[in-house]
Short mmCIF file of C-alpha atoms and ligand atoms in Angstrom, two decimals:
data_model
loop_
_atom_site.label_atom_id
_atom_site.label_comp_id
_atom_site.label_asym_id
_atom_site.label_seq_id
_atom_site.Cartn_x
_atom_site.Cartn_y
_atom_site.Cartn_z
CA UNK A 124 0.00 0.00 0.00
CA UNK A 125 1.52 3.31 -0.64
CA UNK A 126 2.25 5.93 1.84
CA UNK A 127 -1.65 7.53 3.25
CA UNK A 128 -2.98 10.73 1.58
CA UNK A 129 -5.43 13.24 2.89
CA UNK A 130 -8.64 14.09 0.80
CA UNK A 131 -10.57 16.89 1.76
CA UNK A 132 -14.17 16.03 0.90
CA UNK A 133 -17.06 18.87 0.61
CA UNK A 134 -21.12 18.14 0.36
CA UNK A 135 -23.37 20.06 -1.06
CA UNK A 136 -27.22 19.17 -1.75
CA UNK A 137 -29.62 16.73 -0.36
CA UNK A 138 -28.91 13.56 2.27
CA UNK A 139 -28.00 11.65 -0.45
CA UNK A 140 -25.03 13.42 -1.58
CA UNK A 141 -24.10 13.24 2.13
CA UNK A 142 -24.04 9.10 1.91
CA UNK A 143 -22.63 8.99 -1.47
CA UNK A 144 -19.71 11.52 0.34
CA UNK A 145 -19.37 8.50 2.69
CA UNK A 146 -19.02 5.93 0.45
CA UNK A 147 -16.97 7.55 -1.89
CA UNK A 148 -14.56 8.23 1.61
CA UNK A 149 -14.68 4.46 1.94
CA UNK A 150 -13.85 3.80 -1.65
CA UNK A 151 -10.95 6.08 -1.55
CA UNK A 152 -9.59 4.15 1.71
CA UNK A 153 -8.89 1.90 -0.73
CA UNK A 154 -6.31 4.05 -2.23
CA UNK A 155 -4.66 5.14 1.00
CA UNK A 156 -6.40 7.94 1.30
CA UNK A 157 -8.05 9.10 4.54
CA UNK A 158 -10.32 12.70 5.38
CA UNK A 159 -8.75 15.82 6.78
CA UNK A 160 -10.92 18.71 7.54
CA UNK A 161 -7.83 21.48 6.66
CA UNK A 162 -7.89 21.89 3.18
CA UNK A 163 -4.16 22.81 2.96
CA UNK A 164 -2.76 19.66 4.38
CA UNK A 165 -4.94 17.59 1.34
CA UNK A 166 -3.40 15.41 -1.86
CA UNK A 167 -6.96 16.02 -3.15
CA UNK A 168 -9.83 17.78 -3.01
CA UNK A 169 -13.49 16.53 -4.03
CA UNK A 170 -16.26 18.44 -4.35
CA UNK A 171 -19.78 17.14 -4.12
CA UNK A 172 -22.10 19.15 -5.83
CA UNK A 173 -26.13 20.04 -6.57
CA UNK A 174 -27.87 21.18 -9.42
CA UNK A 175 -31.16 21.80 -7.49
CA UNK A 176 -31.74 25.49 -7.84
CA UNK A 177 -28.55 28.24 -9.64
CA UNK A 178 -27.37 29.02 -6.11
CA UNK A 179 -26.49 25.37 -5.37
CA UNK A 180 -24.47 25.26 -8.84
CA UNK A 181 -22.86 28.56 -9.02
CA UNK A 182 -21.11 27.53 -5.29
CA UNK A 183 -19.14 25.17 -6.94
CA UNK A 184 -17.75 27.87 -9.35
CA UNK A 185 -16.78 30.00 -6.75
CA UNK A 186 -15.39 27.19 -4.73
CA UNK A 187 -13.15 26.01 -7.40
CA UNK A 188 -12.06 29.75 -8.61
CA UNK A 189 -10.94 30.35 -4.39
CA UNK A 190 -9.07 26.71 -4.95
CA UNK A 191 -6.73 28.32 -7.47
CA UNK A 192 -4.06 29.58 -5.54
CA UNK A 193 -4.11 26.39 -3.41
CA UNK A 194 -3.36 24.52 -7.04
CA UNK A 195 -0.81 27.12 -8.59
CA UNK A 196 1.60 26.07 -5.09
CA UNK A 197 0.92 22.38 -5.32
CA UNK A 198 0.54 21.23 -9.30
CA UNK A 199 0.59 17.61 -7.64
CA UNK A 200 -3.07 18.18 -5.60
CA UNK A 201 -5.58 16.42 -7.27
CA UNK A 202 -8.97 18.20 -7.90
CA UNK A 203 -12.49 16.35 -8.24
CA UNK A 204 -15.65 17.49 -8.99
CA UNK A 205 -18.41 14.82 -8.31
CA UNK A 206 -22.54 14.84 -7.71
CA UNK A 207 -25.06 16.30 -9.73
CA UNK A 208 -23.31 19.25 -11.16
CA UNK A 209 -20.96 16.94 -12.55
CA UNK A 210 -23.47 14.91 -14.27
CA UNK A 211 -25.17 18.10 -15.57
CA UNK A 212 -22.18 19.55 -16.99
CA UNK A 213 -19.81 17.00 -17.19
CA UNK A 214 -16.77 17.88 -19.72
CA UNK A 215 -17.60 21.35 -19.66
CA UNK A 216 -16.61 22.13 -15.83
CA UNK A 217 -12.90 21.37 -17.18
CA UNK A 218 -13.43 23.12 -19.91
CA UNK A 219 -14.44 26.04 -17.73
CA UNK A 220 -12.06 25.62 -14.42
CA UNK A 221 -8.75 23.49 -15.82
CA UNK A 222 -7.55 23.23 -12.53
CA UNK A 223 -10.01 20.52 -12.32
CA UNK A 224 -8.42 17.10 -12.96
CA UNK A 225 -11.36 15.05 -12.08
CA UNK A 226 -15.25 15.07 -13.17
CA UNK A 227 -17.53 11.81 -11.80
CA UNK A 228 -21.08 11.33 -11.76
CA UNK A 229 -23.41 9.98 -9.14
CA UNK A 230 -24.13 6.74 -11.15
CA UNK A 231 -20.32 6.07 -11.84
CA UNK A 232 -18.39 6.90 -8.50
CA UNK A 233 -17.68 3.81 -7.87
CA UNK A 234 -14.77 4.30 -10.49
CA UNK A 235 -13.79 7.12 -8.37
CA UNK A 236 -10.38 5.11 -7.12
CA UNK A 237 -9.44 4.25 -10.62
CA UNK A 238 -9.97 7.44 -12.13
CA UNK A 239 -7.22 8.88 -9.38
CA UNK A 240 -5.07 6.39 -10.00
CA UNK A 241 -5.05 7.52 -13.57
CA UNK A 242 -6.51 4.40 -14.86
CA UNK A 243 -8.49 5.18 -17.49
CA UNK A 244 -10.43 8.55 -18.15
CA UNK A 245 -10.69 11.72 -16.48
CA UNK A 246 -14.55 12.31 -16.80
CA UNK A 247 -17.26 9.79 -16.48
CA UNK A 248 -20.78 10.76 -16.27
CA UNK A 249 -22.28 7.40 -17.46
CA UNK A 250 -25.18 5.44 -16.18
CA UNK A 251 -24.15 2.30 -15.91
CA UNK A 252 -26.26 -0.46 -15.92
CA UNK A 253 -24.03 -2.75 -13.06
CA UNK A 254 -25.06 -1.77 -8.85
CA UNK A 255 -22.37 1.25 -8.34
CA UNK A 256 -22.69 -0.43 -4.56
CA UNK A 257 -21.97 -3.32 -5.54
CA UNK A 258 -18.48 -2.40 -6.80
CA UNK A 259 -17.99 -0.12 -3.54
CA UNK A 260 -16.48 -1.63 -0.64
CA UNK A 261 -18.67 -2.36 2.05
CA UNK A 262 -20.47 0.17 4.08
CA UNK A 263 -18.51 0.77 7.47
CA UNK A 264 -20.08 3.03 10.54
CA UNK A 265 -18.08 5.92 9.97
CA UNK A 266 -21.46 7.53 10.80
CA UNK A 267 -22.37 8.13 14.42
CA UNK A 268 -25.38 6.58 15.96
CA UNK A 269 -27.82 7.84 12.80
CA UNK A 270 -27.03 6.66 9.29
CA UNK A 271 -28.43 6.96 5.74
CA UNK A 272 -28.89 4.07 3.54
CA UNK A 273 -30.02 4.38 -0.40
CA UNK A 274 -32.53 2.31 -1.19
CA UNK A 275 -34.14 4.25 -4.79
CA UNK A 276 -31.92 6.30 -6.90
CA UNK A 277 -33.27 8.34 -9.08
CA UNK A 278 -36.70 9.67 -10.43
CA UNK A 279 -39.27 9.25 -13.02
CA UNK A 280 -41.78 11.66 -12.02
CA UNK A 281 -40.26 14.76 -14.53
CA UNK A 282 -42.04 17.99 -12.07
CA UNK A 283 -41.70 20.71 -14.93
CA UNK A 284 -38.78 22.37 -12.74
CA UNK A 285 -36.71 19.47 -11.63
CA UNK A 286 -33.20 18.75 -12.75
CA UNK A 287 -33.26 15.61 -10.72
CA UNK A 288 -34.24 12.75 -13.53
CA UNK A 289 -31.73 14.09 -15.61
CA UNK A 290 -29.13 13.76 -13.13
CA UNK A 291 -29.52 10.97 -11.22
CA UNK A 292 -31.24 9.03 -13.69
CA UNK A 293 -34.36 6.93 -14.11
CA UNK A 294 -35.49 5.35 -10.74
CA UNK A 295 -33.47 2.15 -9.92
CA UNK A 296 -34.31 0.44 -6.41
CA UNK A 297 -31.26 -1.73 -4.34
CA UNK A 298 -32.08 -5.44 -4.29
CA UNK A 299 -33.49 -6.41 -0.82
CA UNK A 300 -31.14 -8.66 0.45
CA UNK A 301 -28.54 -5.79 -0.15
CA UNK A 302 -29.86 -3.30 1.77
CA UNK A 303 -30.58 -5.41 4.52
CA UNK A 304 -26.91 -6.79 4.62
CA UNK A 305 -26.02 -2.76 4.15
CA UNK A 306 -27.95 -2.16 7.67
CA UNK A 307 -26.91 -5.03 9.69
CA UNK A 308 -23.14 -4.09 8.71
CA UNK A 309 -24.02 -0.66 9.64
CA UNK A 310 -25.90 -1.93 12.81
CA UNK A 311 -23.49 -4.03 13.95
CA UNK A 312 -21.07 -0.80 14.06
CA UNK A 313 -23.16 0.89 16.58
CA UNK A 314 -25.93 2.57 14.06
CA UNK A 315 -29.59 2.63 16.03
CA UNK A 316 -31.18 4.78 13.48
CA UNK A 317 -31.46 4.47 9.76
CA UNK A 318 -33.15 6.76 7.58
CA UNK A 319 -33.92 5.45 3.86
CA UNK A 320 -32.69 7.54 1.17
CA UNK A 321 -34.41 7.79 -2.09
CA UNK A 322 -35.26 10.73 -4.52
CA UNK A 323 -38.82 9.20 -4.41
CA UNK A 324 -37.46 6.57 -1.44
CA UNK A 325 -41.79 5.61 -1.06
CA UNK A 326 -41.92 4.62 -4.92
CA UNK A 327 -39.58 1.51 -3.85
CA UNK A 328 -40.11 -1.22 -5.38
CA UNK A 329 -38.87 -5.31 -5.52
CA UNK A 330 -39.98 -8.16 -6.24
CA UNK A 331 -42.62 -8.48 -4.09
CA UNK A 332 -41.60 -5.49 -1.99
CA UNK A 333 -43.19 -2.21 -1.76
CA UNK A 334 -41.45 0.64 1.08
CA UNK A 335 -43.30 -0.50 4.14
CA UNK A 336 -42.64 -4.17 3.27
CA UNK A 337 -39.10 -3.55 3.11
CA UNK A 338 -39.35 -1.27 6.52
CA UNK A 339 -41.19 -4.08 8.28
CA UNK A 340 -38.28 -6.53 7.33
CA UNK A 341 -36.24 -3.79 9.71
CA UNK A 342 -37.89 -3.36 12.53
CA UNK A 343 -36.68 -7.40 13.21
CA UNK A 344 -33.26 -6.04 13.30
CA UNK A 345 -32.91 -5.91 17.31
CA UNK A 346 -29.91 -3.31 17.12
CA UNK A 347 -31.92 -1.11 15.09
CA UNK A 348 -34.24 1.26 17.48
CA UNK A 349 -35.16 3.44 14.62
CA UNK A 350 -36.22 3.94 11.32
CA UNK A 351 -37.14 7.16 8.76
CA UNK A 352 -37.22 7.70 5.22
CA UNK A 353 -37.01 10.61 2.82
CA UNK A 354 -37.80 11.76 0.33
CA UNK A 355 -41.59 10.82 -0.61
CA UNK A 356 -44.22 11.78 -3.17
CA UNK A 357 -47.65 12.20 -2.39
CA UNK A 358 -48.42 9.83 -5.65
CA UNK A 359 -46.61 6.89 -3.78
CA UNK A 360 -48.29 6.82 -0.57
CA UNK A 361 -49.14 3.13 -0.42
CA UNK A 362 -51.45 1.93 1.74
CA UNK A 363 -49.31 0.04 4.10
CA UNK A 364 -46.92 2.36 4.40
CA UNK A 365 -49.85 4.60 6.48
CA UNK A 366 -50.58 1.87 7.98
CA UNK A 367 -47.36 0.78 9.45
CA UNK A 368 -47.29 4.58 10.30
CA UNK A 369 -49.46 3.33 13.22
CA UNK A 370 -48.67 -0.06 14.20
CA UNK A 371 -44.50 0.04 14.03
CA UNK A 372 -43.54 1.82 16.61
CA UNK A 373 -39.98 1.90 15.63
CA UNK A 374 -40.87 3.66 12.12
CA UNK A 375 -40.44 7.45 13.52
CA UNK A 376 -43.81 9.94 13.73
CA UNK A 377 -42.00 12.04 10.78
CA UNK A 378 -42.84 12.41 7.47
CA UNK A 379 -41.86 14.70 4.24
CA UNK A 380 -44.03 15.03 1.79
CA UNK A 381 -43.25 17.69 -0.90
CA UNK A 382 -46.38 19.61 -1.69
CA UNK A 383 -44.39 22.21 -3.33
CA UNK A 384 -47.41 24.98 -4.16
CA UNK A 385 -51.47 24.69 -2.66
CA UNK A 386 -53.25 25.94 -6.11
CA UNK A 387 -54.10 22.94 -8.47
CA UNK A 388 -53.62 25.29 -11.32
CA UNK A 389 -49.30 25.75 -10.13
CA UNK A 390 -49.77 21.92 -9.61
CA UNK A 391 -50.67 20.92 -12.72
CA UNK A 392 -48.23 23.04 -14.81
CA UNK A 393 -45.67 21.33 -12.39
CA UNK A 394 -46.51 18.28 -13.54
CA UNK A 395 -47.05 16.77 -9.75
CA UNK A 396 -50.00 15.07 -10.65
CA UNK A 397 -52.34 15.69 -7.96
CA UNK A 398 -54.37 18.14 -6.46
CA UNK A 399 -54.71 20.21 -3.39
CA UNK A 400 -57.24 18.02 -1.80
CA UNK A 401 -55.83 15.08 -2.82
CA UNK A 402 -53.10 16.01 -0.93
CA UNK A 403 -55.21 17.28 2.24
CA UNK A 404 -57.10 13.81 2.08
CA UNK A 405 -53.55 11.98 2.18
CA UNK A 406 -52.73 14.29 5.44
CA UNK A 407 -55.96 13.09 6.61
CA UNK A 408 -55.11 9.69 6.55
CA UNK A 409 -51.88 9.44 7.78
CA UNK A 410 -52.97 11.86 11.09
CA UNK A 411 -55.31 9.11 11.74
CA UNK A 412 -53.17 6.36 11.45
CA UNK A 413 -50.42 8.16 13.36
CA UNK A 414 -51.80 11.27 15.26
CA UNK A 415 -49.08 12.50 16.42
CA UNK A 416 -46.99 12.43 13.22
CA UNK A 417 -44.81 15.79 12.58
CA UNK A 418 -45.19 16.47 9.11
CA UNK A 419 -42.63 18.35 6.53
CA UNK A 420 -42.83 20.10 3.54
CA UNK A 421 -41.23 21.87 0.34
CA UNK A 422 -42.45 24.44 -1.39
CA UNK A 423 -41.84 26.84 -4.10
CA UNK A 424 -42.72 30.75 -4.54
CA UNK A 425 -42.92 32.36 -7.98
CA UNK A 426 -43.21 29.56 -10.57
CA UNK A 427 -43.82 31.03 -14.12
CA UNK A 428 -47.14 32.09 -13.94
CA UNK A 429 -48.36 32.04 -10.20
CA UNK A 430 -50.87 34.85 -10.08
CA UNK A 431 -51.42 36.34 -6.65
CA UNK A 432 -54.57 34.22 -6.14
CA UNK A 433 -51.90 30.53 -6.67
CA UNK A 434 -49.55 32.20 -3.95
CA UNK A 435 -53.20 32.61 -1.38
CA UNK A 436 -53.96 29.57 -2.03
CA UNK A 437 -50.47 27.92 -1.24
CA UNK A 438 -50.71 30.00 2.43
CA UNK A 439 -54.34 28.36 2.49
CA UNK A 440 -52.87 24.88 2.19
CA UNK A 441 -50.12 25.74 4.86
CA UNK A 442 -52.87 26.73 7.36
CA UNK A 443 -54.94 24.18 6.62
CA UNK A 444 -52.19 21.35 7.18
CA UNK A 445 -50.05 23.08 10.19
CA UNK A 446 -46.81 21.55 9.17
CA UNK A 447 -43.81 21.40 12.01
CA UNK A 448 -40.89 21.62 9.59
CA UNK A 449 -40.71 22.61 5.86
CA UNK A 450 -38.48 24.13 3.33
CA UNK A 451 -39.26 26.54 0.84
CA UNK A 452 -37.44 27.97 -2.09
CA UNK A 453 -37.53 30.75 -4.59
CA UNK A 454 -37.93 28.96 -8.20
CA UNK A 455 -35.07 28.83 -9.75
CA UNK A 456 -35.18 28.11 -13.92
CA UNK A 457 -33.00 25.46 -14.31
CA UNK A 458 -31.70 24.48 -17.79
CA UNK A 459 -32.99 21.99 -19.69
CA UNK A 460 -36.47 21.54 -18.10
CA UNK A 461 -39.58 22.66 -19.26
CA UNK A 462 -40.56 25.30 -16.97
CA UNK A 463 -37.19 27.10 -17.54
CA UNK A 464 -38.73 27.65 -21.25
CA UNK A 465 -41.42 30.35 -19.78
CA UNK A 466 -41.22 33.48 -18.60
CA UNK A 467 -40.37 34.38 -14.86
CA UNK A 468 -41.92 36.39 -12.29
CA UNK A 469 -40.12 39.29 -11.14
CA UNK A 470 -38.04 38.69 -8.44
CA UNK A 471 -39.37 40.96 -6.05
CA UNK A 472 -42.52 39.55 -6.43
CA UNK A 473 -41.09 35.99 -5.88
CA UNK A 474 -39.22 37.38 -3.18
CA UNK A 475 -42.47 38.71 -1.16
CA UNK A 476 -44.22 35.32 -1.62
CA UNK A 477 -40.96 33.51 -0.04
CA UNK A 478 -41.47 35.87 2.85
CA UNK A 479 -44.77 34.98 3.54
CA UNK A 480 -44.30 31.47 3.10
CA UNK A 481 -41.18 31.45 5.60
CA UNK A 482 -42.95 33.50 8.18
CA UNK A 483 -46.35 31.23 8.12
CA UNK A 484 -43.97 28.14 8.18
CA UNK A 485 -41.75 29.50 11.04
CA UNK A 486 -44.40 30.54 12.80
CA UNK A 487 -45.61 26.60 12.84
CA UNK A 488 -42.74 25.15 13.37
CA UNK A 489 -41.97 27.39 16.33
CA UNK A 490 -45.55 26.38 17.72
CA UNK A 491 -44.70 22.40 17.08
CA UNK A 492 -41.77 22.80 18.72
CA UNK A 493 -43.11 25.16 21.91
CA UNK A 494 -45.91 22.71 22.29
CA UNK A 495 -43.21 19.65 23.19
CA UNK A 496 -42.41 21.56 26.27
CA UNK A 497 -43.10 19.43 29.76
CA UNK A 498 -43.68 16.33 27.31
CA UNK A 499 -41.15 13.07 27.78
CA UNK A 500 -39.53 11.90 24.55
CA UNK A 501 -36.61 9.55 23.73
CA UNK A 502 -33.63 11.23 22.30
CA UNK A 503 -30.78 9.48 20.26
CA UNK A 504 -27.61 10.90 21.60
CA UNK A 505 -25.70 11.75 19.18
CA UNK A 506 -22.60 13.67 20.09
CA UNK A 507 -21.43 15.42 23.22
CA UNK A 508 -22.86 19.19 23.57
CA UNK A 509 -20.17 22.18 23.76
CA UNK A 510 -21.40 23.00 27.33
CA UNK A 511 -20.04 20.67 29.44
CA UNK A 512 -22.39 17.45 31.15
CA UNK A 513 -24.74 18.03 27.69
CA UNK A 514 -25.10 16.03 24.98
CA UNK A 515 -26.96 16.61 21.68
CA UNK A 516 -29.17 14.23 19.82
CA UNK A 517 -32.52 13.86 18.29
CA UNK A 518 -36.18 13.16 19.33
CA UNK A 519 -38.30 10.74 17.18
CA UNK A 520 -40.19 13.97 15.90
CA UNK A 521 -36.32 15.00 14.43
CA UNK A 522 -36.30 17.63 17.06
CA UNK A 523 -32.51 18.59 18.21
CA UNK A 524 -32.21 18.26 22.25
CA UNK A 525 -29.76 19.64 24.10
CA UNK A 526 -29.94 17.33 27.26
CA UNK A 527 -28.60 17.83 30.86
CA UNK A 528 -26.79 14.56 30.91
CA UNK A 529 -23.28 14.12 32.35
CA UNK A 530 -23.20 10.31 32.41
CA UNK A 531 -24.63 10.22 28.61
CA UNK A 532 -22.87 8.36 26.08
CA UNK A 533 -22.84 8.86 22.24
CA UNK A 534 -25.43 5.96 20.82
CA UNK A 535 -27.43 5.85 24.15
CA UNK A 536 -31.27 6.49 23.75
CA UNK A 537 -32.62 8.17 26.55
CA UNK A 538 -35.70 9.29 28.08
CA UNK A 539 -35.80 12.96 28.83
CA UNK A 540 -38.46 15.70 29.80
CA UNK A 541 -38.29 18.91 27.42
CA UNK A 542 -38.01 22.32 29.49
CA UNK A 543 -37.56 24.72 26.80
CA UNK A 544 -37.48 25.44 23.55
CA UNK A 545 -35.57 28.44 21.72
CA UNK A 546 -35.11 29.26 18.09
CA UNK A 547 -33.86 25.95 16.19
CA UNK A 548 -33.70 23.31 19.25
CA UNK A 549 -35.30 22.26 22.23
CA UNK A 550 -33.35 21.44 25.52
CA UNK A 551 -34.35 19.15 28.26
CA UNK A 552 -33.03 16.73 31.47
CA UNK A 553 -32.91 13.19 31.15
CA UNK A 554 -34.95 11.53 33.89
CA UNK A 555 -33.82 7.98 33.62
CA UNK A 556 -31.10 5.66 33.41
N1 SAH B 11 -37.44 14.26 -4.71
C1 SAH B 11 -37.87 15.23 -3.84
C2 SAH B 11 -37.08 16.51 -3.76
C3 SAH B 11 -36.17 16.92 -4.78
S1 SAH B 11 -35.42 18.46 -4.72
C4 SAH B 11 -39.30 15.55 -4.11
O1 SAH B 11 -39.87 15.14 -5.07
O2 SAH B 11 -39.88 16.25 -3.34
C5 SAH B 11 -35.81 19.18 -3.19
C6 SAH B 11 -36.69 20.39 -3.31
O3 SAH B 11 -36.05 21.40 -4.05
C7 SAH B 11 -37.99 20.14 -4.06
O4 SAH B 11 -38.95 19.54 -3.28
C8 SAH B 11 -38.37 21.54 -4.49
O5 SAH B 11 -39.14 22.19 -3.51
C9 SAH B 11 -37.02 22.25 -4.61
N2 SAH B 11 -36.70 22.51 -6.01
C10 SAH B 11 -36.43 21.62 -6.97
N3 SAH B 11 -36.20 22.23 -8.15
C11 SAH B 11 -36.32 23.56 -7.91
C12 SAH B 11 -36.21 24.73 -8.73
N4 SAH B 11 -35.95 24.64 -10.02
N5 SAH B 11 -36.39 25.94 -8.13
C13 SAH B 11 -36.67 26.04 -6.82
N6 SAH B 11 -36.79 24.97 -6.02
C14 SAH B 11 -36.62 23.75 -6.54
FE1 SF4 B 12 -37.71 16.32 -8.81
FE2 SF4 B 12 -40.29 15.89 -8.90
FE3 SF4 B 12 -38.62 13.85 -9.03
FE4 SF4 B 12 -38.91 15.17 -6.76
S1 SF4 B 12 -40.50 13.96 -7.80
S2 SF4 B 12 -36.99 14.54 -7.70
S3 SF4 B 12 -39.22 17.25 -7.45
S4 SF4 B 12 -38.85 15.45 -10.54
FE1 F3S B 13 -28.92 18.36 -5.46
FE2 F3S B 13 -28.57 16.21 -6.85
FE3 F3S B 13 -29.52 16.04 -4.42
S1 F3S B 13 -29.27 18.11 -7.64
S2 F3S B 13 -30.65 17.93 -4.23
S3 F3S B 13 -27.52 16.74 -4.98
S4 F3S B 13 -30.11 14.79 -6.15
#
C-alpha cells in the first residue's frame, strides 16, 4: 500500500449526496487515502455538488475559482468534482475551471479510485447499468449513531422544474437482500437509526416489496431502534406504508411530503400530478393512522405564472395542514427543463411570496416545537454538547435536544423531559437511566 494521503471532501445538496460523500470516503480508503478537515494539508480535493436550484451550482464555481491559488503552489493536488453538477455539466466544468483534474457522476463513483489512479479517463458521467454499490467496498459506521442508507436512486416523475431525472437518472431500487446486509453491517457498528434515502425513497419497489414491506423486514433487526425515510411523493403513498405509520412503533412519527405549491392550477403546470385536496385527504389519513406524526414540507414561490390568487392559495394549504418543519425555495429556472422555457416572475414579487411562506412556516414550526415543552420523549444521543455534562441528539419527531446529561454516552437512547425550547432546538433533562 503506498504511503496515506489526505482528501478533503465537501457536500453540497440533499442527504444523499451526504451518503454517497461516505461511500466515496470508503472507496478512496482503498487508495490510501483518509479525510482531513484542513484543506491545505490535502493530496486532493473533491467536491460534491447540486444542481437543485442556480445558487447550489454557481457555489461550486466559486469554490473552485478560491481553490486556485491552493493549485498554482501544489501542481501535484488532485482536484475532483463529483454529484449532480458533474453529471449536468460533465466535460464542460474542465473546460471552464482546468484546474479541475477530475469530473464523476453519481451513477459512476464507484470508479472514483481508478480514475485517481489515472486508470483510465478523467470524466465519467455514465449510467451504468451494473449496482455502483456493488463495486464499492462495504459500508462501514463511519457515521455516528444515525445513518443513511439508499434504497431508490433516481426519479421518473419529470415535475416541470426538476433537474433531478436528468441527473440521477431513471429510478433504480437496491435489491433487498442488499440493503438489509447494508444495515446489519451498519448496525453491527453501533448505528440505532437508519433513515432510507431515495429521490422518491416511497416509490420503492422489488420483487414483491413495496417501502413499508421492506421497513417491516427492519424493525426485526434488534440493534436497530429506529427507522425514517425521505424523500416521498404524495403519488406513492401506499397503503401500508400509512398503515405501518401506526402499528410500528420503531418507524419514527415524521414524514416529508413535498407539496411544493397549494393551487391545483401551479400543480398541474408542475406536472405533480395531484391536487390540493388530494393532498389534504392523504394528510388526513396518515394523522389518523399516526396522530401524532410531525409532518414536513417543500415548497416553491414564484413559478412562471403564479398569479397572486396561486400564492393565497399555497398560504391556504399551509394553514390548513399546520406543518412542524418545511423548506421553501424561490424557483429557480434550471436548464434543460420545461418550466425554464417560460417566462419568470419578477423577483421581487417571488421574493415577497418567499417571505410569507417562511414567516407562516416558522411561525408553525416554532408552535410544534413550543408545544413539546413538559412532554417526555426519547432522544438518540448523538454527540457530546459544547457545554459541558450536555449532549446533543434527536427526538423521534427529528427535534434537536440539548440534554442535561453528564453520564450520557454517544449511541445511548434516553428518556428525557423537554423544558424549553428556543429558536432551532429544544433542551431538556434526562430523567432515567
Ligand atoms: N425528490 C424530492 C425533492 C427533490 S429536490 C421531491 O420530489 O420532493 C428538493 C426540493 O427542491 C424540491 O422539493 C423543491 O421544492 C425544490 N426545487 C427543486 N427544483 C427547484 C427549482 N428549479 N427551483 C426552486 N426549487 C426547486
Ligand atoms: Fe424532482 Fe419531482 Fe422527481 Fe422530486 S419527484 S426529484 S421534485 S422530478
Ligand atoms: Fe442536489 Fe442532486 Fe440532491 S441536484 S438535491 S444533490 S439529487
Amino acid at each position: 500500500m503506498a504511503d496515506t494521503k489526505k482528501l478533503f471532501i465537501k457536500t453540497y445538496g440533499c442527504q444523499m449526496n451526504v451518503y454517497d460523500s461516505e461511500r466515496m470516503v470508503e472507496a478512496m480508503g482503498g487508495n490510501g487515502y483518509v479525510t482531513t478537515d484542513v484543506i491545505e494539508d490535502a493530496d486532493m480535493v473533491l467536491l460534491n455538488t447540486c444542481h437543485i436550484r442556480e445558487k447550489a451550482s454557481e457555489k461550486l464555481f466559486s469554490d473552485l475559482g478560491r481553490l486556485r491559488p491552493l493549485k498554482a503552489a501544489r501542481p501535484d493536488l488532485k482536484i475532483g468534482v463529483a454529484g449532480c453538477v458533474a453529471q449536468a455539466e460533465g466535460d464542460e466544468i474542465k473546460r471552464r475551471m482546468p484546474l479541475v483534474d477530475i469530473v464523476v457522476g453519481p451513477q459512476s463513483y464507484h470508479r472514483l479510485p481508478e480514475m485517481v489512479r489515472g486508470v483510465g479517463k478523467t470524466t465519467d458521467t455514465d449510467f451504468p447499468t451494473a449496482d455502483k454499490f456493488d463495486l464499492l467496498p462495504s459500508a462501514r459506521a463511519t457515521r455516528g449513531p444515525a445513518a443513511f442508507l439508499t434504497v431508490q436512486e433516481g426519479c421518473d416523475k419529470f415535475c416541470a422544474f426538476c433537474v433531478v431525472p436528468y441527473t440521477r437518472g431513471a429510478e433504480v431500487s437496491r435489491p433487498v437482500d442488499r440493503i438489509l446486509t447494508e444495515a446489519r453491517e451498519l448496525t453491527a457498528k453501533g448505528v440505532r437509526e437508519i433513515t432510507l434515502l431515495g429521490q422518491n425513497v416511497n416509490a420503492y419497489h422489488a420483487p414483491g416489496y413495496g417501502l413499508a414491506r421492506l421497513i417491516r423486514e427492519l424493525v426485526l433487526m434488534p440493534d436497530l431502534a429506529r427507522i425514517r425515510y425521505t424523500t416521498s411523493h404524495p403519488g406513492d403513498m401506499e397503503d401500508d406504508l400509512i398503515a405501518a405509520h401506526g402499528d410500528e412503533p420503531k418507524l419514527m412519527p415524521y414524514l416529508h411530503l413535498p407539496v411544493q405549491s397549494g393551487s391545483d392550477r401551479i400543480l398541474k403546470a408542475m406536472n405533480r400530478k395531484h391536487t390540493a385536496a388530494q393532498y389534504l385527504a392523504l394528510i388526513e389519513r396518515i394523522r389518523a393512522a399516526r396522530p401524532d406524526i410531525l409532518l414536513s414540507s417543500d415548497f416553491i414561490a414564484g413559478f412562471p405564472g403564479e398569479t397572486d390568487a396561486d400564492h393565497q392559495a399555497t398560504l391556504d394549504l399551509i394553514r390548513a395542514v399546520g406543518f412542524g418543519m418545511a423548506y421553501s425555495f424561490r424557483y429557480s429556472p434550471r436548464p434543460g427543463t420545461p418550466a425554464a422555457e417560460k417566462p419568470t416572475l419578477p423577483e421581487d414579487v417571488s421574493n415577497a411570496r418567499l417571505y410569507e411562506i417562511q414567516a407562516l412556516i416558522t411561525a408553525q414550526q416554532r408552535a410544534a416545537q413550543d408545544a413539546m415543552v413538559g412532554r417526555e420523549v426519547t432522544v438518540l444521543y448523538e454527540k457530546p454538547g459544547r457545554m459541558p455534562g450536555q449532549m446533543v441528539g434527536k427526538s423521534g419527531h427529528l427535534h434537536a435536544v440539548h440534554v442535561d446529561d453528564s453520564l450520557g454516552r454517544v449511541g445511548e437512547l434516553a428518556r428525557v423531559r423537554i423544558s424549553a425550547s428556543s429558536a432551532n432546538s429544544l433542551a431538556g433533562v434526562r430523567i432515567s437511566l
